[in-house]
Amino acid sequence: MLKRDENGYGKLVRQLVCGDMRTAARLITMAENGATEMNGLMKEIYPHTGKAMVIGITGSGGAGKSSLIDQLIYQYRKLGKRVGVIAVDPSSPFSGGAVLGDRIRFQRHTRDEGVYLRSLASRGYLGGLARATTDAVRIMDAMGNDVLIIETLGVGQDEIDIVHVAETRVLVLTPGMGDDIQAMKAGTMEIADIIVLNKFDLAGAESCLRTLEATLSHRMTREHRDWLPPVIPTISCSTQDQEITGIGGLITGIESHQSYLTQSRNREKVQEKRIEHELGLILKNEVEKLVFAGLKGSNKKHCLIKSIMMKERDPYSAVEELLSDAIPK
Amino acid sequence: MLKRDENGYGKLVRQLVCGDMRTAARLITMAENGATEMNGLMKEIYPHTGKAMVIGITGSGGAGKSSLIDQLIYQYRKLGKRVGVIAVDPSSPFSGGAVLGDRIRFQRHTRDEGVYLRSLASRGYLGGLARATTDAVRIMDAMGNDVLIIETLGVGQDEIDIVHVAETRVLVLTPGMGDDIQAMKAGTMEIADIIVLNKFDLAGAESCLRTLEATLSHRMTREHRDWLPPVIPTISCSTQDQEITGIGGLITGIESHQSYLTQSRNREKVQEKRIEHELGLILKNEVEKLVFAGLKGSNKKHCLIKSIMMKERDPYSAVEELLSDAIPK
């Protein structure tokens, strides 16, 4: 439990704004656990946010997101920027359970004070992961990071919610795996501002690139969009025959999209949508907490489950009863 | 809008129970759209459910779920069973956007009256997909299907929620793709009752099989479980050199798990958990509808968004205000 003195959470927020990593870690854990103090805290943190550039990196497992992020960190650090990474992908080397050399690869950054890595895990079916990610982005923004990278798998509703938190959304595909087709079908491509075609040394890469470019430019004409997502070929892992390439192109692509956001007449509309989305996430989360707090350890729920098992009643009327108890009219 | 006469939805429910496909299609669309009548309808449908065997098929895109389901349909039809399929995977050939031969392959079943195929799509970030799936399962159960197959990608929170709706959960992996490692890391393996190692003709299949079996048996000893998930090698697509194999083994595996559920002393516990989970899904969905109905087209929300954009206020206090309007204390 967190102590709130007559000045609110002032001391804690000051420590965060000074870039204290331990304070940030503690606050993000609270967000992850859906702590009751979060709203009060976030209200005080909010005025210190809005400076970081928020990038979302989305792609299926094995597309090379981690090595790409590793390269981005490296490049942004060379430019003197402070970088924060939030990994929501359960298979990410950041998120624990790393295999082979993954974890070792990232160790070069863990000793760097200008890099802050953090993973977020899903906690049971009540969700709240998207809300926790929004809070974590704000916290890492307030602590003074210039660049924030969110890593997700981009499948499933919670994931799509998370992608909307980012300003510039990068979709990572690989040639020949059918990834491009899957992404088109799943609608993931719709929300990408930049497409990275990673592992460009694989067979069929050139034709995959041309197909993607044709698809995107066709969609742009059809839907009268004013931002054409560039397709950027990269190789994010060096091998015996191949060097790492394309990272500079990706950084330029991100910059272009950021200045499009700043200059575009649509900027206000984009921002409005993002805020509306965030309000939805917070609201959803608040309501869930409200209802489930009322039911926790409720004996009534247990009795209802028993009578549903006996086929004495149905789950739908049971929920109505639980609901009218939790929210008195 | 649906007319409810003095006998409730009696006529509609009778048509459904007689196996009328058009009635089923209409009801599932209503569930998908979160129609207000759903609770009333589901209460009347509920007593007609509980006969179908519900199988969940989970696995990443490209694992061969669709061809495996195609084979399962074929085998169950030979046994004279009526089969229903609910595809929640956005990349599934059922779910539209099919490429190449996928859709053609399934056409052999679309003309079969004993097979009912249906896809469910996610509708915006308010979720409700898991709730819609639960309803669809009930509807297809009431219409007289003996076997219900739910196809999902198994990643993301909404997806995991859906997997819990099935009694027997089958995880489809392929050798050498790192799928096994990804599944272990993502915790998907935890919820699998049966593991299918598809594309068993690929290199490394034998060693992948042994690793999986060792992992599962180790976990079983450690966690004192009384069901050891079998690993079943299959080839679900025939090629020039390979015939389709292992489907019989999969059907036997599903049967074994079903009789385990019937005989096990844990059966009651398993059922209790499933009902509790379902209550959670319905409750969550009801609360969301309640709150968002109150806000729809609300001018207040628009004003709040504007003032957040102007940095005059923060999203957290805005949500508190919206909430106290929607749910009077």
XYZ file of C-alpha atoms in Angstrom:
658
model
C 0.000 0.000 0.000
C 1.246 3.412 -0.945
C 1.258 6.383 1.395
C -0.290 9.523 0.046
C 0.552 12.591 2.122
C -1.167 15.980 2.118
C 0.718 16.823 -1.073
C -0.630 13.771 -2.897
C 1.990 11.456 -4.356
C 4.304 14.443 -4.857
C 7.545 12.893 -3.650
C 7.112 9.734 -5.684
C 6.217 11.670 -8.830
C 9.258 13.929 -8.348
C 11.536 10.888 -8.089
C 9.988 9.505 -11.278
C 10.403 12.765 -13.187
C 14.074 12.802 -12.127
C 14.412 9.477 -13.955
C 14.688 7.170 -10.941
C 14.499 3.630 -12.339
C 13.429 1.987 -9.083
C 10.473 4.337 -8.718
C 9.467 3.639 -12.322
C 9.753 -0.115 -11.777
C 7.582 0.084 -8.663
C 4.922 2.194 -10.384
C 4.757 -0.086 -13.438
C 4.349 -3.146 -11.199
C 1.446 -1.365 -9.520
C -0.099 -0.652 -12.937
C 0.388 -4.306 -13.900
C -1.405 -5.450 -10.748
C -4.204 -2.948 -11.258
C -3.486 -1.268 -7.895
C -6.287 0.881 -6.523
C -3.966 3.889 -6.220
C -3.289 3.990 -9.977
C -5.888 6.593 -10.914
C -4.737 8.999 -8.222
C -1.116 8.460 -9.231
C -1.704 8.753 -12.959
C -3.541 12.046 -12.488
C -0.382 13.491 -10.948
C 1.937 11.871 -13.499
C -0.111 12.985 -16.499
C 1.055 16.638 -16.615
C 4.658 15.399 -16.969
C 3.928 13.346 -20.087
C 3.690 13.976 -23.824
C 7.367 14.336 -24.634
C 8.283 10.796 -25.706
C 7.861 9.450 -29.215
C 5.852 6.207 -28.896
C 6.589 3.459 -31.441
C 4.696 0.172 -31.631
C 6.502 -2.882 -33.074
C 4.091 -5.646 -34.046
C 4.675 -8.977 -35.754
C 4.313 -12.708 -35.271
C 6.763 -14.785 -33.241
C 9.935 -15.413 -35.203
C 9.629 -12.328 -37.406
C 12.712 -10.867 -35.745
C 11.068 -8.128 -33.662
C 13.548 -8.527 -30.826
C 16.677 -8.206 -32.928
C 15.117 -5.254 -34.753
C 14.377 -3.529 -31.438
C 17.908 -4.319 -30.315
C 19.183 -2.480 -33.409
C 16.802 0.455 -32.886
C 17.969 0.845 -29.289
C 21.557 0.836 -30.508
C 20.894 3.524 -33.142
C 18.806 5.788 -30.896
C 21.459 5.533 -28.176
C 24.079 6.672 -30.701
C 21.877 9.733 -31.301
C 21.987 10.362 -27.556
C 18.337 9.513 -26.959
C 17.023 7.768 -23.855
C 15.075 4.669 -24.821
C 12.374 2.708 -22.999
C 11.046 -0.669 -24.166
C 7.772 -2.275 -23.043
C 7.419 -5.904 -24.151
C 3.858 -7.264 -24.128
C 4.722 -10.256 -26.290
C 4.743 -13.361 -24.048
C 7.348 -14.966 -26.292
C 9.687 -11.975 -26.213
C 13.156 -12.448 -24.753
C 12.401 -9.415 -22.562
C 9.384 -11.108 -21.041
C 11.260 -13.962 -19.431
C 11.489 -17.518 -20.598
C 14.201 -16.541 -23.053
C 15.861 -19.312 -24.991
C 19.264 -19.592 -26.600
C 21.102 -16.343 -27.110
C 18.133 -13.975 -26.907
C 18.656 -12.833 -23.376
C 22.392 -12.601 -23.815
C 21.945 -10.359 -26.843
C 20.007 -7.800 -24.818
C 22.464 -7.765 -21.968
C 24.561 -5.194 -23.774
C 21.746 -2.707 -23.051
C 20.865 -3.719 -19.499
C 24.064 -2.136 -18.225
C 23.265 1.104 -20.102
C 21.629 3.721 -17.842
C 19.963 5.329 -20.866
C 17.937 2.227 -21.652
C 14.972 0.989 -19.633
C 13.565 -2.446 -20.486
C 10.335 -3.734 -19.028
C 7.951 -6.592 -19.775
C 4.248 -6.690 -19.000
C 2.339 -9.929 -18.508
C -1.322 -10.744 -18.794
C -2.979 -11.489 -15.469
C -5.970 -13.802 -15.801
C -9.011 -13.338 -17.936
C -10.168 -10.072 -16.472
C -7.837 -8.354 -18.887
C -6.485 -4.968 -17.979
C -3.302 -5.571 -19.954
C -4.056 -2.796 -22.430
C -4.834 -0.413 -19.580
C -1.604 -1.413 -17.795
C 0.337 -0.763 -21.012
C -1.144 2.728 -21.349
C -0.140 3.489 -17.767
C 3.354 2.057 -18.303
C 3.813 4.235 -21.409
C 2.865 7.335 -19.404
C 5.173 6.385 -16.533
C 8.142 5.789 -18.839
C 7.326 9.010 -20.685
C 7.328 11.013 -17.438
C 10.679 9.518 -16.373
C 12.291 11.273 -19.327
C 12.631 8.718 -22.096
C 12.834 10.258 -25.561
C 11.788 7.123 -27.411
C 9.347 4.467 -26.184
C 9.049 1.146 -27.998
C 6.105 -1.191 -27.358
C 6.566 -4.763 -28.591
C 3.436 -6.880 -29.237
C 2.366 -9.917 -31.239
C -0.518 -8.012 -32.781
C -3.053 -10.840 -32.632
C -6.123 -10.876 -30.442
C -8.237 -8.045 -29.168
C -6.134 -7.020 -26.186
C -3.133 -6.827 -28.495
C -4.885 -4.653 -31.047
C -5.946 -2.359 -28.195
C -2.305 -2.020 -27.236
C -1.170 -1.207 -30.759
C -3.496 1.817 -30.735
C -1.521 3.294 -27.841
C 1.465 3.908 -30.154
C 1.752 6.950 -32.437
C 3.828 5.227 -35.101
C 2.966 1.600 -35.635
C 5.500 -0.673 -37.322
C 4.438 -4.085 -38.627
C 7.289 -6.595 -39.055
C 6.804 -9.231 -41.757
C 9.109 -11.828 -43.293
C 9.124 -13.004 -46.918
C 7.774 -16.369 -47.929
C 6.195 -17.314 -44.614
C 2.748 -16.257 -45.726
C 3.033 -13.573 -43.034
C 1.998 -10.904 -45.507
C -1.142 -12.770 -46.465
C -1.978 -13.569 -42.837
C -1.544 -9.910 -41.917
C -3.764 -8.766 -44.762
C -6.434 -11.235 -43.740
C -6.194 -10.437 -40.034
C -6.471 -6.713 -40.703
C -3.182 -6.036 -38.921
C -1.925 -4.291 -42.025
C -4.731 -1.748 -41.729
C -3.227 -0.280 -38.586
C 0.418 -0.215 -39.720
C 2.063 3.133 -40.492
C 5.290 1.467 -41.583
C 5.908 -2.055 -42.808
C 9.267 -3.705 -42.274
C 10.125 -6.652 -44.480
C 12.704 -8.320 -42.275
C 14.990 -11.242 -43.168
C 15.230 -9.692 -46.605
C 17.933 -12.222 -47.514
C 15.304 -15.003 -47.658
C 14.076 -16.347 -51.001
C 11.186 -14.471 -52.582
C 11.933 -11.244 -50.712
C 11.972 -9.021 -53.822
C 8.619 -10.237 -55.123
C 7.099 -10.047 -51.647
C 8.253 -6.405 -51.448
C 6.655 -5.565 -54.798
C 3.361 -7.261 -53.824
C 3.222 -5.380 -50.536
C 3.959 -2.031 -52.193
C 1.330 -2.595 -54.848
C -1.286 -3.585 -52.254
C -0.580 -0.558 -50.081
C -0.552 1.964 -52.903
C -3.787 0.511 -54.295
C -5.441 0.837 -50.893
C -4.216 4.396 -50.526
C -5.782 5.482 -53.811
C -9.005 3.639 -53.045
C -9.409 4.990 -49.531
C -8.064 8.506 -50.237
C -5.496 8.257 -47.474
C -2.726 10.810 -47.307
C -0.072 8.602 -45.704
C 1.369 5.772 -47.777
C 3.005 3.239 -45.422
C 6.539 2.634 -46.743
C 7.804 -0.943 -46.998
C 11.331 -1.022 -45.588
C 13.552 -4.058 -46.287
C 15.782 -4.984 -43.353
C 18.127 -7.690 -42.111
C 18.188 -7.366 -38.338
C 20.477 -10.320 -37.557
C 23.931 -10.697 -39.028
C 25.029 -14.081 -40.331
C 28.195 -15.354 -41.995
C 27.036 -14.065 -45.393
C 24.876 -11.145 -44.385
C 25.368 -7.871 -42.626
C 22.724 -5.987 -40.693
C 21.018 -3.589 -43.115
C 18.062 -1.258 -43.371
C 17.970 0.027 -39.781
C 18.831 3.549 -40.951
C 15.965 3.346 -43.420
C 13.593 2.334 -40.654
C 14.672 5.243 -38.465
C 14.140 7.631 -41.390
C 10.716 6.065 -41.984
C 9.729 6.615 -38.358
C 10.923 10.238 -38.557
C 8.901 10.843 -41.727
C 5.775 9.477 -40.099
C 6.330 11.624 -37.026
C 6.649 14.770 -39.113
C 3.591 13.716 -41.127
C 1.711 13.583 -37.812
C 2.961 17.034 -36.869
C 2.239 18.662 -40.208
C -0.885 16.866 -41.266
C -4.212 18.584 -41.058
C -5.426 15.257 -39.720
C -3.221 15.449 -36.673
C -6.030 16.660 -34.463
C -8.309 13.875 -35.671
C -5.613 11.259 -35.002
C -5.031 12.601 -31.516
C -8.751 12.734 -30.806
C -9.084 9.084 -31.770
C -6.185 8.076 -29.555
C -7.662 9.867 -26.547
C -11.090 8.382 -27.165
C -9.502 4.958 -27.376
C -7.640 5.521 -24.136
C -10.761 6.747 -22.363
C -12.448 3.528 -23.503
C -9.643 1.389 -22.079
C -9.594 3.151 -18.715
C -13.370 3.116 -18.487
C -13.614 -0.574 -19.324
C -10.996 -1.374 -16.732
C -12.646 0.762 -14.030
C -16.008 -0.884 -14.557
C -14.508 -4.359 -14.374
C -12.755 -3.538 -11.126
C -15.976 -2.139 -9.714
C -18.042 -5.208 -10.485
C -15.486 -7.858 -9.651
C -14.583 -6.208 -6.360
C -18.230 -6.608 -5.366
C -18.180 -10.313 -6.222
C -14.828 -11.341 -4.838
C -15.156 -14.316 -2.520
C -18.900 -13.943 -2.822
C -20.718 -16.962 -1.473
C -23.632 -16.128 -3.708
C -21.540 -16.737 -6.832
C -20.587 -20.173 -5.559
C -24.238 -21.088 -4.907
C -25.192 -19.881 -8.384
C -22.472 -22.019 -10.000
C -23.736 -25.079 -8.115
C -27.318 -24.528 -9.242
C -26.201 -24.003 -12.857
C -24.313 -27.321 -12.640
C -27.503 -28.991 -11.397
C -29.273 -27.441 -14.409
C -31.607 -25.719 -11.947
C -30.894 -22.410 -13.614
C -29.083 -20.789 -16.546
C -25.919 -18.627 -16.543
C -27.704 -15.639 -18.080
C -30.236 -15.079 -15.311
C -27.454 -15.799 -12.784
C -25.418 -12.915 -14.197
C -28.433 -10.615 -14.038
C -28.796 -11.433 -10.361
C -25.092 -10.879 -9.656
C -25.213 -7.607 -11.548
C -28.204 -6.179 -9.727
C -26.423 -6.980 -6.447
C -23.180 -5.293 -7.537
C -24.748 -2.209 -9.057
C -27.833 -1.146 -7.122
C -30.295 0.732 -9.312
C -35.374 -6.094 -33.830
C -36.845 -9.399 -32.811
C -40.462 -9.875 -31.847
C -41.056 -11.649 -28.581
C -44.664 -12.853 -28.188
C -46.449 -13.926 -24.993
C -44.661 -17.291 -25.210
C -41.241 -15.644 -25.260
C -39.043 -16.591 -28.215
C -40.739 -20.005 -28.376
C -41.211 -20.266 -32.133
C -37.664 -19.231 -32.928
C -36.184 -21.608 -30.362
C -38.334 -24.476 -31.732
C -37.024 -23.799 -35.248
C -33.474 -23.827 -33.917
C -33.933 -27.090 -32.023
C -35.307 -28.645 -35.235
C -31.936 -27.842 -36.804
C -32.999 -24.944 -39.031
C -29.779 -23.458 -40.400
C -31.240 -20.068 -41.261
C -32.512 -19.581 -37.722
C -29.113 -20.568 -36.345
C -27.360 -18.158 -38.718
C -29.656 -15.313 -37.670
C -29.173 -15.988 -33.956
C -25.379 -16.205 -34.248
C -25.294 -12.892 -36.122
C -27.283 -11.372 -33.278
C -24.788 -12.789 -30.766
C -21.918 -11.403 -32.858
C -23.499 -7.946 -32.835
C -24.202 -8.124 -29.109
C -27.950 -7.696 -29.665
C -29.942 -6.619 -26.621
C -32.261 -9.606 -26.955
C -29.429 -12.138 -26.481
C -29.882 -12.722 -22.752
C -33.588 -13.379 -23.108
C -32.964 -15.687 -26.048
C -30.098 -17.581 -24.442
C -32.189 -18.252 -21.338
C -34.695 -20.094 -23.514
C -32.023 -21.850 -25.597
C -30.029 -22.994 -22.557
C -32.265 -25.947 -21.531
C -31.729 -27.457 -25.006
C -27.937 -27.523 -24.693
C -25.338 -29.817 -23.195
C -25.378 -32.606 -25.766
C -22.562 -31.572 -28.117
C -18.925 -32.450 -27.593
C -16.974 -29.166 -27.779
C -13.429 -29.330 -29.178
C -11.070 -26.351 -29.345
C -8.389 -26.327 -32.046
C -5.637 -23.807 -31.315
C -2.391 -23.068 -33.111
C -0.509 -20.344 -34.939
C -1.222 -19.382 -38.566
C 0.293 -21.905 -40.931
C 0.241 -24.813 -38.460
C -2.344 -26.559 -40.603
C -5.401 -26.130 -38.360
C -7.759 -25.751 -41.308
C -6.710 -28.913 -43.123
C -6.796 -30.791 -39.817
C -10.348 -29.581 -39.172
C -11.245 -30.524 -42.734
C -10.064 -34.084 -41.961
C -11.889 -34.184 -38.624
C -15.134 -33.115 -40.299
C -14.648 -35.847 -42.883
C -14.073 -38.547 -40.240
C -16.908 -37.480 -37.944
C -19.277 -37.354 -40.916
C -18.312 -40.938 -41.758
C -19.342 -41.835 -38.197
C -22.717 -40.242 -38.916
C -22.176 -37.277 -36.591
C -23.432 -33.758 -37.251
C -20.548 -31.303 -37.089
C -20.471 -27.566 -36.416
C -17.370 -25.388 -36.847
C -16.871 -21.917 -35.359
C -13.799 -20.133 -36.716
C -12.531 -17.255 -34.570
C -9.157 -17.148 -36.290
C -9.116 -14.062 -38.538
C -6.727 -15.819 -40.907
C -8.888 -18.932 -41.227
C -10.227 -19.826 -44.665
C -13.670 -20.018 -42.992
C -13.458 -16.425 -41.876
C -13.342 -14.914 -45.317
C -10.380 -13.526 -47.158
C -9.338 -17.016 -48.162
C -6.423 -17.320 -50.519
C -5.414 -19.990 -52.968
C -7.117 -23.337 -52.549
C -8.279 -22.932 -48.951
C -11.834 -22.014 -49.671
C -12.127 -24.553 -52.441
C -10.991 -27.297 -50.085
C -13.847 -26.609 -47.686
C -16.451 -26.487 -50.390
C -16.840 -30.243 -50.242
C -18.498 -29.716 -46.841
C -20.578 -26.628 -47.592
C -22.969 -28.713 -49.654
C -23.307 -31.265 -46.807
C -26.427 -30.659 -44.665
C -24.741 -32.358 -41.682
C -21.999 -29.727 -41.506
C -22.481 -26.165 -40.302
C -19.579 -23.743 -40.789
C -19.556 -20.289 -39.238
C -16.946 -17.616 -38.633
C -17.001 -14.982 -35.909
C -15.231 -11.669 -36.228
C -14.054 -9.196 -33.652
C -16.056 -5.988 -33.606
C -14.027 -3.056 -32.371
C -12.149 -2.730 -29.139
C -15.056 -3.222 -26.789
C -14.466 -6.930 -27.104
C -17.351 -9.269 -26.579
C -15.860 -11.823 -28.970
C -15.441 -14.432 -26.244
C -19.015 -13.857 -25.089
C -20.272 -14.140 -28.687
C -18.355 -17.416 -29.073
C -19.950 -18.860 -25.928
C -23.389 -17.940 -27.265
C -22.593 -19.385 -30.711
C -21.466 -22.667 -29.119
C -24.776 -22.880 -27.217
C -26.801 -22.058 -30.336
C -25.025 -24.684 -32.447
C -25.363 -27.184 -29.594
C -29.133 -26.599 -29.365
C -29.547 -27.036 -33.131
C -28.458 -30.657 -32.733
C -24.782 -30.831 -33.651
C -22.975 -33.780 -32.097
C -19.495 -32.308 -32.462
C -18.570 -28.623 -32.222
C -15.131 -27.450 -33.283
C -13.860 -23.987 -32.312
C -10.826 -22.766 -34.271
C -8.636 -20.040 -32.697
C -5.102 -18.678 -32.935
C -4.604 -19.045 -29.184
C -2.708 -15.786 -28.683
C -3.993 -12.790 -26.794
C -6.416 -12.562 -23.908
C -9.659 -12.771 -25.839
C -8.352 -15.886 -27.552
C -7.387 -17.586 -24.316
C -10.877 -16.800 -22.985
C -12.317 -18.571 -26.000
C -10.149 -21.650 -25.558
C -11.665 -22.126 -22.088
C -15.098 -22.569 -23.651
C -14.032 -25.939 -25.136
C -14.057 -29.194 -23.154
C -11.205 -30.816 -25.056
C -8.512 -28.411 -26.158
C -6.172 -29.430 -28.952
C -2.971 -27.465 -29.576
C -1.525 -27.820 -33.093
C 2.257 -27.432 -33.411
C 4.703 -28.043 -36.244
C 8.280 -29.317 -35.939
C 11.259 -27.061 -36.360
C 9.379 -23.757 -36.444
C 10.087 -23.007 -32.806
C 6.328 -23.317 -32.321
C 6.854 -25.678 -29.403
C 9.129 -23.234 -27.625
C 6.808 -20.295 -28.337
C 3.858 -22.266 -26.971
C 5.733 -23.207 -23.826
C 6.724 -19.602 -23.262
C 3.278 -18.209 -23.988
C 1.631 -20.676 -21.614
C -0.588 -22.032 -24.378
C 0.698 -25.511 -23.651
C -0.673 -25.282 -20.124
C -4.237 -25.332 -21.375
C -3.850 -28.091 -23.980
C -5.434 -31.491 -23.332
C -4.023 -32.933 -26.539
C -1.037 -31.832 -28.590
C -0.944 -32.476 -32.315
C 2.444 -32.415 -34.002
C 1.335 -31.660 -37.537
C 3.484 -31.709 -40.708
C 5.259 -34.674 -39.176
C 7.124 -35.203 -42.456
C 9.230 -32.092 -41.791
C 12.835 -32.383 -40.648
C 13.357 -32.703 -36.900
C 9.871 -34.087 -36.269
C 11.004 -37.142 -34.292
C 13.216 -35.197 -31.915
C 10.536 -32.527 -31.492
C 8.075 -35.291 -30.533
C 10.444 -36.711 -27.925
C 11.125 -33.263 -26.428
C 7.421 -32.513 -26.166
C 6.649 -35.863 -24.558
C 9.444 -35.474 -22.039
C 8.318 -31.936 -21.135
C 4.712 -32.975 -20.650
C 5.454 -36.064 -18.604
C 7.846 -34.085 -16.404
C 5.172 -31.474 -15.781
C 2.613 -34.138 -14.974
C 4.808 -35.678 -12.274
C 5.714 -32.285 -10.850
C 2.159 -30.964 -10.730
C 0.469 -34.246 -9.759
C -1.930 -34.076 -12.678
C -3.935 -37.129 -13.614
C -4.246 -36.428 -17.341
C -1.122 -36.675 -19.467
C -1.710 -34.787 -22.745
C -0.779 -37.194 -25.569
C 1.370 -35.887 -28.427
C -0.170 -37.104 -31.689
C 1.893 -36.944 -34.923
C -0.201 -36.059 -37.977
C 0.095 -35.099 -41.623
C -3.107 -33.249 -42.485
C -2.284 -32.353 -46.100
C -1.347 -34.920 -48.708
C 1.554 -34.207 -51.055
C 3.204 -36.156 -53.851
C 5.278 -38.151 -51.345
C 3.033 -38.130 -48.312
C -0.389 -39.446 -47.425
C -2.664 -37.990 -44.795
C -1.914 -39.790 -41.523
C -2.709 -39.618 -37.826
C -6.321 -38.395 -38.003
C -7.603 -41.662 -36.525
C -5.114 -41.245 -33.670
C -6.399 -37.735 -33.027
C -10.008 -38.911 -32.907
C -9.038 -41.669 -30.445
C -7.164 -39.071 -28.367
C -10.236 -36.832 -28.230
C -12.395 -39.823 -27.203
C -9.956 -40.770 -24.433
C -10.020 -37.238 -23.057
C -13.808 -37.171 -23.165
C -14.062 -40.409 -21.205
C -11.430 -39.128 -18.778
C -13.716 -36.121 -18.187
C -16.684 -38.414 -17.598
C -14.907 -40.836 -15.277
C -12.577 -38.515 -13.448
C -13.334 -37.491 -9.916
C -12.221 -34.059 -11.064
C -15.058 -33.768 -13.527
C -17.139 -31.651 -11.177
C -14.199 -29.357 -10.519
C -13.553 -28.943 -14.251
C -17.202 -28.146 -14.913
C -17.323 -25.709 -12.008
C -14.344 -23.848 -13.442
C -15.908 -23.685 -16.894
C -19.157 -22.256 -15.512
C -17.306 -19.734 -13.370
C -15.336 -18.682 -16.428
C -18.497 -18.310 -18.466
C -20.208 -16.279 -15.760
C -17.172 -13.991 -15.807
C -17.419 -13.540 -19.585
C -21.154 -12.778 -19.562
C -20.809 -10.452 -16.589
C -17.933 -8.529 -18.147
C -19.880 -8.152 -21.360
C -23.079 -7.019 -19.596
C -21.266 -4.354 -17.622
C -19.563 -3.019 -20.712
C -22.865 -2.777 -22.544
C -24.407 -1.003 -19.576
C -21.735 1.656 -19.368
C -21.177 2.205 -23.056
C -24.899 2.441 -23.766
C -24.997 5.347 -21.346
C -22.157 7.099 -23.171
C -23.100 6.485 -26.780
C -23.215 9.715 -28.734
C -22.695 11.523 -25.463
C -21.810 15.142 -26.014
C -20.089 15.132 -22.664
C -17.520 12.584 -23.853
C -16.709 14.786 -26.829
C -16.191 17.834 -24.588
C -13.956 15.817 -22.273
C -11.802 14.637 -25.194
C -11.382 18.242 -26.357
C -10.305 19.432 -22.917
C -7.833 16.526 -22.597
C -6.362 17.537 -25.966
C -5.982 21.085 -24.684
C -4.188 19.584 -21.639
C -6.847 21.238 -19.464
C -7.506 17.935 -17.772
C -6.331 14.312 -17.565
C -8.008 11.137 -18.901
C -8.262 9.552 -15.451
C -10.468 12.182 -13.842
C -12.472 12.308 -17.099
C -13.268 8.622 -16.771
C -14.321 9.081 -13.151
C -16.748 11.753 -14.253
C -18.145 9.625 -17.082
C -18.507 6.699 -14.724
C -20.380 8.567 -12.030
C -22.786 9.775 -14.709
C -23.362 6.280 -16.095
C -23.714 4.499 -12.768
C -25.469 6.687 -10.208
C -24.424 5.804 -6.678
